[in-house]
Coordinates of C-alpha atoms in Angstrom, one line a residue:
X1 CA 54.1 -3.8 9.6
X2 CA 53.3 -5.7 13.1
X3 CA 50.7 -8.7 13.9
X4 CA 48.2 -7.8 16.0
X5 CA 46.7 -9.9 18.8
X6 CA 43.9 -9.2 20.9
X7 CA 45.3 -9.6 24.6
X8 CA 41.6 -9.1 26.9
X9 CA 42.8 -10.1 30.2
X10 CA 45.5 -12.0 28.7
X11 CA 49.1 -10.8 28.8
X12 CA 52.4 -11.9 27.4
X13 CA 53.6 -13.8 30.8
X14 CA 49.9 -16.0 30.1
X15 CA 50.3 -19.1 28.2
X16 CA 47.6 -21.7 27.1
X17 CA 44.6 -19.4 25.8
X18 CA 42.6 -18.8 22.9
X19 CA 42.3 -15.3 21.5
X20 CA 42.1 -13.3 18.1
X21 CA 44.8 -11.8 16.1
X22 CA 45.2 -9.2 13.1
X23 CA 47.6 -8.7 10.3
X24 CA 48.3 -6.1 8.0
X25 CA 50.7 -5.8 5.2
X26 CA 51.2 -3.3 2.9
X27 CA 52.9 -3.4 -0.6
X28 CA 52.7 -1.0 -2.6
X29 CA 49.0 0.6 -3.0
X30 CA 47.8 -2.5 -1.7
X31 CA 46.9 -3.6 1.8
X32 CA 46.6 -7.0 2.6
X33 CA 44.4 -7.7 5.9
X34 CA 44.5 -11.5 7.7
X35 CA 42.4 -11.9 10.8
X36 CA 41.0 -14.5 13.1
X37 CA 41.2 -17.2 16.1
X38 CA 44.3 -17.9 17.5
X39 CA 45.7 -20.5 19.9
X40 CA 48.9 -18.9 22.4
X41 CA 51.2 -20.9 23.6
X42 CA 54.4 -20.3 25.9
X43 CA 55.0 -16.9 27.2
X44 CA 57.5 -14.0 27.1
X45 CA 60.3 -14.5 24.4
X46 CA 59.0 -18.2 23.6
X47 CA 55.5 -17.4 22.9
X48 CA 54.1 -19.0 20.4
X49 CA 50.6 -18.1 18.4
X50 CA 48.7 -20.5 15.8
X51 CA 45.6 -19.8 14.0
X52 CA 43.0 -22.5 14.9
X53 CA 41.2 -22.3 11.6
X54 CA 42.1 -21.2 8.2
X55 CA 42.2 -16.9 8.7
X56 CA 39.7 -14.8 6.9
X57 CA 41.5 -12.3 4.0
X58 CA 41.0 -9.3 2.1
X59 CA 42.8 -7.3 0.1
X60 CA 42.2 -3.6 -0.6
X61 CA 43.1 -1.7 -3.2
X62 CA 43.6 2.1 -2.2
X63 CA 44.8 3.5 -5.6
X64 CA 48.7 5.4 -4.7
X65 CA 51.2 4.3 -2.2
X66 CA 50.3 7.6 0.0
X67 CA 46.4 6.4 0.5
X68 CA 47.4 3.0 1.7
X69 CA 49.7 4.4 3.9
X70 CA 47.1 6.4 5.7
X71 CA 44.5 3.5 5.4
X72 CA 47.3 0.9 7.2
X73 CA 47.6 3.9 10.4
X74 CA 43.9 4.1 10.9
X75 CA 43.3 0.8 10.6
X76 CA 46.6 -0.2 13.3
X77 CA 45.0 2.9 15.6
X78 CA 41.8 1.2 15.6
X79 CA 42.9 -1.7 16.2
X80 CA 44.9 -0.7 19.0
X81 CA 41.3 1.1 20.6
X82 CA 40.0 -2.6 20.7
X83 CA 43.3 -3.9 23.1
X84 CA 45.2 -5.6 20.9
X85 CA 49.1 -5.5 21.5
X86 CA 51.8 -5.6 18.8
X87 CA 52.7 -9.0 18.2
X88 CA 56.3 -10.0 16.8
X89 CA 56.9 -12.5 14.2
X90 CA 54.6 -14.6 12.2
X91 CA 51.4 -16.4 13.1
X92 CA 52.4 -20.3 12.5
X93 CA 49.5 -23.0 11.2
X94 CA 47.5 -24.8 13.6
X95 CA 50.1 -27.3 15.2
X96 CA 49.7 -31.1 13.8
X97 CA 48.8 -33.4 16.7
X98 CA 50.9 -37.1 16.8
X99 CA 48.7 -38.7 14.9
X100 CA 48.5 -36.3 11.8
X101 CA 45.2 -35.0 10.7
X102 CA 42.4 -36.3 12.4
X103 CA 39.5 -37.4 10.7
X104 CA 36.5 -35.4 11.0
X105 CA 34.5 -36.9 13.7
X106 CA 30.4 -35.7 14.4
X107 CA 29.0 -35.0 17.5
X108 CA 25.5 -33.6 19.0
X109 CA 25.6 -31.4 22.0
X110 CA 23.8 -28.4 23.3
X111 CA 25.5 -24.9 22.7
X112 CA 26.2 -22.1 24.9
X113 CA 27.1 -18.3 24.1
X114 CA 27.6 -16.1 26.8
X115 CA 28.2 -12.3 25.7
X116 CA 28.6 -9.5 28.2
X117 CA 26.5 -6.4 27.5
X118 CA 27.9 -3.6 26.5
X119 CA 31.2 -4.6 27.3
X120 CA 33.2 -1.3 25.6
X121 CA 31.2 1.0 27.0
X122 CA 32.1 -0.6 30.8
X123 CA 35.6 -0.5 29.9
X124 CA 36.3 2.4 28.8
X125 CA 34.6 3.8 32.3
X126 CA 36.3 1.4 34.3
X127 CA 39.7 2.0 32.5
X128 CA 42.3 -0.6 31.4
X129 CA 43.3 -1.9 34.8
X130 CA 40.1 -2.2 36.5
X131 CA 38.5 -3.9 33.9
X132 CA 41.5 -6.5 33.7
X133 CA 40.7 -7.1 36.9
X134 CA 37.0 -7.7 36.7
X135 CA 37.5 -10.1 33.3
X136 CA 39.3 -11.9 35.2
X137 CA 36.9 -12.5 38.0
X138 CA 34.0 -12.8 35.1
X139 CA 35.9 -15.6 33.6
X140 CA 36.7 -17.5 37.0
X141 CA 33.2 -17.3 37.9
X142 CA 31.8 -18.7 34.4
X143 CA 35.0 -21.2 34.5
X144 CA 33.3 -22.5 37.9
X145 CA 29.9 -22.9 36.6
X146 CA 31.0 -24.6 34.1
X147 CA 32.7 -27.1 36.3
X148 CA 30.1 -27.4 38.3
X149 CA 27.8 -28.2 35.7
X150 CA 30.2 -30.5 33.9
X151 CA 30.0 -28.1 30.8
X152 CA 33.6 -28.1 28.3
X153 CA 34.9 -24.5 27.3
X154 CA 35.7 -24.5 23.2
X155 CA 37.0 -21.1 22.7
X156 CA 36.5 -17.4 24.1
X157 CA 36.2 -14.7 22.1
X158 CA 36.8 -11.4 23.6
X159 CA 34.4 -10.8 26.6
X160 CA 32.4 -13.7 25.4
X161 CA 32.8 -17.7 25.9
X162 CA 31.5 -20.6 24.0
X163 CA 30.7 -24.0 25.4
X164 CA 29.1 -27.4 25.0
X165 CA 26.8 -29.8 27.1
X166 CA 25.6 -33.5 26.8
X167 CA 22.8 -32.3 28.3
X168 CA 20.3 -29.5 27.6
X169 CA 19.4 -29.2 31.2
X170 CA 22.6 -28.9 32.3
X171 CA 23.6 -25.9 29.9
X172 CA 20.4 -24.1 31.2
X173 CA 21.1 -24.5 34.6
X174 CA 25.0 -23.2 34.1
X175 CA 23.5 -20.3 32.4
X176 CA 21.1 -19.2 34.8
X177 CA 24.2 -19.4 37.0
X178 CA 26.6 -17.6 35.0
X179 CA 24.0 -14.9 34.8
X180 CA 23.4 -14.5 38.8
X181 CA 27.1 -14.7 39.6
X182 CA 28.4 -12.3 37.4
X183 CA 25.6 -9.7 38.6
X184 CA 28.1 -9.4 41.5
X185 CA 30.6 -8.1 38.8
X186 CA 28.5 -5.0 37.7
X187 CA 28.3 -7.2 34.9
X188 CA 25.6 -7.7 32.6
X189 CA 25.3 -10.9 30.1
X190 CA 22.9 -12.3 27.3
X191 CA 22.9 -15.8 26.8
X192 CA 22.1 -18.0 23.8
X193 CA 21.6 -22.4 23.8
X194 CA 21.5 -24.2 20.7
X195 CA 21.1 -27.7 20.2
X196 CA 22.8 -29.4 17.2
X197 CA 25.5 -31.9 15.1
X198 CA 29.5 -30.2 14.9
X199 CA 32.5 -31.9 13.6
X200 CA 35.2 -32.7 15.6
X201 CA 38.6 -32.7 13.9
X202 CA 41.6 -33.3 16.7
X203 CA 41.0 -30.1 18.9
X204 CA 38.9 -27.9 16.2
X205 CA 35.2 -28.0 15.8
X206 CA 33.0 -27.1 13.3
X207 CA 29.7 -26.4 12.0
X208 CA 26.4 -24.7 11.5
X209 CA 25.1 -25.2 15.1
X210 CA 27.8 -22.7 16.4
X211 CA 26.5 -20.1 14.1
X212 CA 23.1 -20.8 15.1
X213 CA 23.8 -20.0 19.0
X214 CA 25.8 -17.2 18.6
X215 CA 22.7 -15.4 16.6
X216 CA 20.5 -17.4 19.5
X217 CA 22.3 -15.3 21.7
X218 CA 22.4 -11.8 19.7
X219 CA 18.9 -12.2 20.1
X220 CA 18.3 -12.1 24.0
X221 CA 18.6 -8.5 25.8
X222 CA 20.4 -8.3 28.9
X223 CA 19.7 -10.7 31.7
X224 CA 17.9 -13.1 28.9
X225 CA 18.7 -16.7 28.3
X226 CA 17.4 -17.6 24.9
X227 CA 16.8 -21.6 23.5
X228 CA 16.1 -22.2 20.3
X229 CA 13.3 -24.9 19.4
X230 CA 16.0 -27.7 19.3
X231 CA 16.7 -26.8 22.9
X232 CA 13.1 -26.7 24.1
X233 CA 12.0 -30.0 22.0
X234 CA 14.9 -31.8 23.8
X235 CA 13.6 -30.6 27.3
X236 CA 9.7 -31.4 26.8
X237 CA 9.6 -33.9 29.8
X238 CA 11.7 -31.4 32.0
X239 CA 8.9 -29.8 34.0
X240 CA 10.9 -27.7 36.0
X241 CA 12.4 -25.3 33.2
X242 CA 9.7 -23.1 32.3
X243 CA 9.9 -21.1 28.9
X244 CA 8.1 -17.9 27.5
X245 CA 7.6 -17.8 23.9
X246 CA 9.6 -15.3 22.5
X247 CA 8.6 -15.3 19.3
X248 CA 9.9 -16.2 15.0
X249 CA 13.4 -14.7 14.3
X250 CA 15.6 -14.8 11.1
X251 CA 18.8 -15.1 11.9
X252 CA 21.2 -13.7 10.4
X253 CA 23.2 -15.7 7.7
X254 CA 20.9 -19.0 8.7
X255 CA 18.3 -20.4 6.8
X256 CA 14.8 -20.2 7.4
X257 CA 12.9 -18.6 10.4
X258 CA 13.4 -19.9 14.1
X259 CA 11.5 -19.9 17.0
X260 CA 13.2 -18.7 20.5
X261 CA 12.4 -19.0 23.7
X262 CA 12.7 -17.1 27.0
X263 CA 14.0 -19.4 29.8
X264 CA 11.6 -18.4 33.1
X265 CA 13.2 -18.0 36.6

């Protein structure tokens, strides 16, 4: 049975880009599911995809040949209802750079989630080719603020982007940013900032703190920007960023309770 990878605004003539894939492989009564990030590279007949980090994998055990047969088409079909494409041949491991593996290096930066809101729901009014259209523009325009504020992409994931800043002020001030320039889009975006410590190994990085902003950022409601405390401690002699308290969260899968804050206009 085919590989699976999730294509967003990305097509096979695109090289360069980081996406998701899915696998499924049946023997027997037994599925066998593999999924997560991928790196593509090259385009057309010489593309090439490579997980970035070890996949996630479950197997399921459905009992006769007949029921995993049927589980394996519902599970391509829905699959196919969240844009992926067919992919052919195998899904290679991350490529070794020059100089082998790298050792883990540790870094602090502030964290930034952007998530559009309701993004299926848009889609699937706007149908495939409008909304390939308006990705596109949603990622130029975050691309830009990100420049602008000297912010570095790490990965996006769907309809969502992560990325890091030296500076706390400076990941607030691309997010208020993001958020007014993709309002132009019909678009709307929640936004979560994390400060914290990630390892660095070659291109890959790791660590709680990523965790921590994307719940940050599950958090907020459309048009919010939400900091955790880490981000607000960091900004105390910053007079012009005002915040709102917004109150103590568990997030999920994190330890202990957090406060969050609303970033003012």
């Amino acid at each position: 049975m085919p590989n699976f990878l999730r294509i967003g605004i990305h097509q096979s003539n695109v090289s360069g880009y980081t996406s998701k894939a899915w696998c499924v492989r049946r023997v027997g009564s037994a599925i066998f599911l593999k999924w997560g990030a991928v790196e593509v590279q090259g385009a057309g007949d010489g593309r090439k995809v490579y997980w970035t980090r070890l996949p996630q994998e479950k197997t399921v055990r459905c009992g006769t040949a007949q029921r995993a047969q049927d589980y394996a088409k519902a599970a391509i079909a829905r699959r196919r209802n969240h844009r992926y494409e067919p992919l052919a041949g195998s899904i290679a491991s991350r490529r070794r750079t020059a100089s082998g593996s790298a050792e883990l290096k540790q870094a602090l930066a502030t964290i930034l989630i952007v998530d559009i809101v309701r993004s299926t729901e848009k889609a699937a009014k706007l149908g495939d080719a409008r909304w390939t259209q308006v990705m596109g523009h949603y990622y130029a325009a975050v691309r830009k603020e990100l420049k602008t504020s000297r912010g570095k992409e790490v990965v996006t994931t769907g309809d969502g982007l992560l990325a890091t800043f030296k500076a706390p002020a400076a990941g607030i001030s691309c997010a208020t940013a993001i958020l007014k320039a993709v309002r132009t889009l019909g678009l709307e975006i929640r936004v979560g900032l994390h400060a914290g410590e990630y390892k660095v190994s070659g291109a890959e990085v790791v660590g709680l703190a990523f965790h921590i902003g994307a719940r940050v950022a599950a958090k907020a409601r459309a048009g919010e920007v939400l900091v955790s405390s880490a981000v607000k401690d960091l900004l105390k002699t910053q007079s012009t960023i005002r915040f709102r308290d917004h109150g103590v969260h568990q997030l999920k899968g994190v330890p202990e309770r957090w406060r969050l804050y609303r970033v003012e206009d």
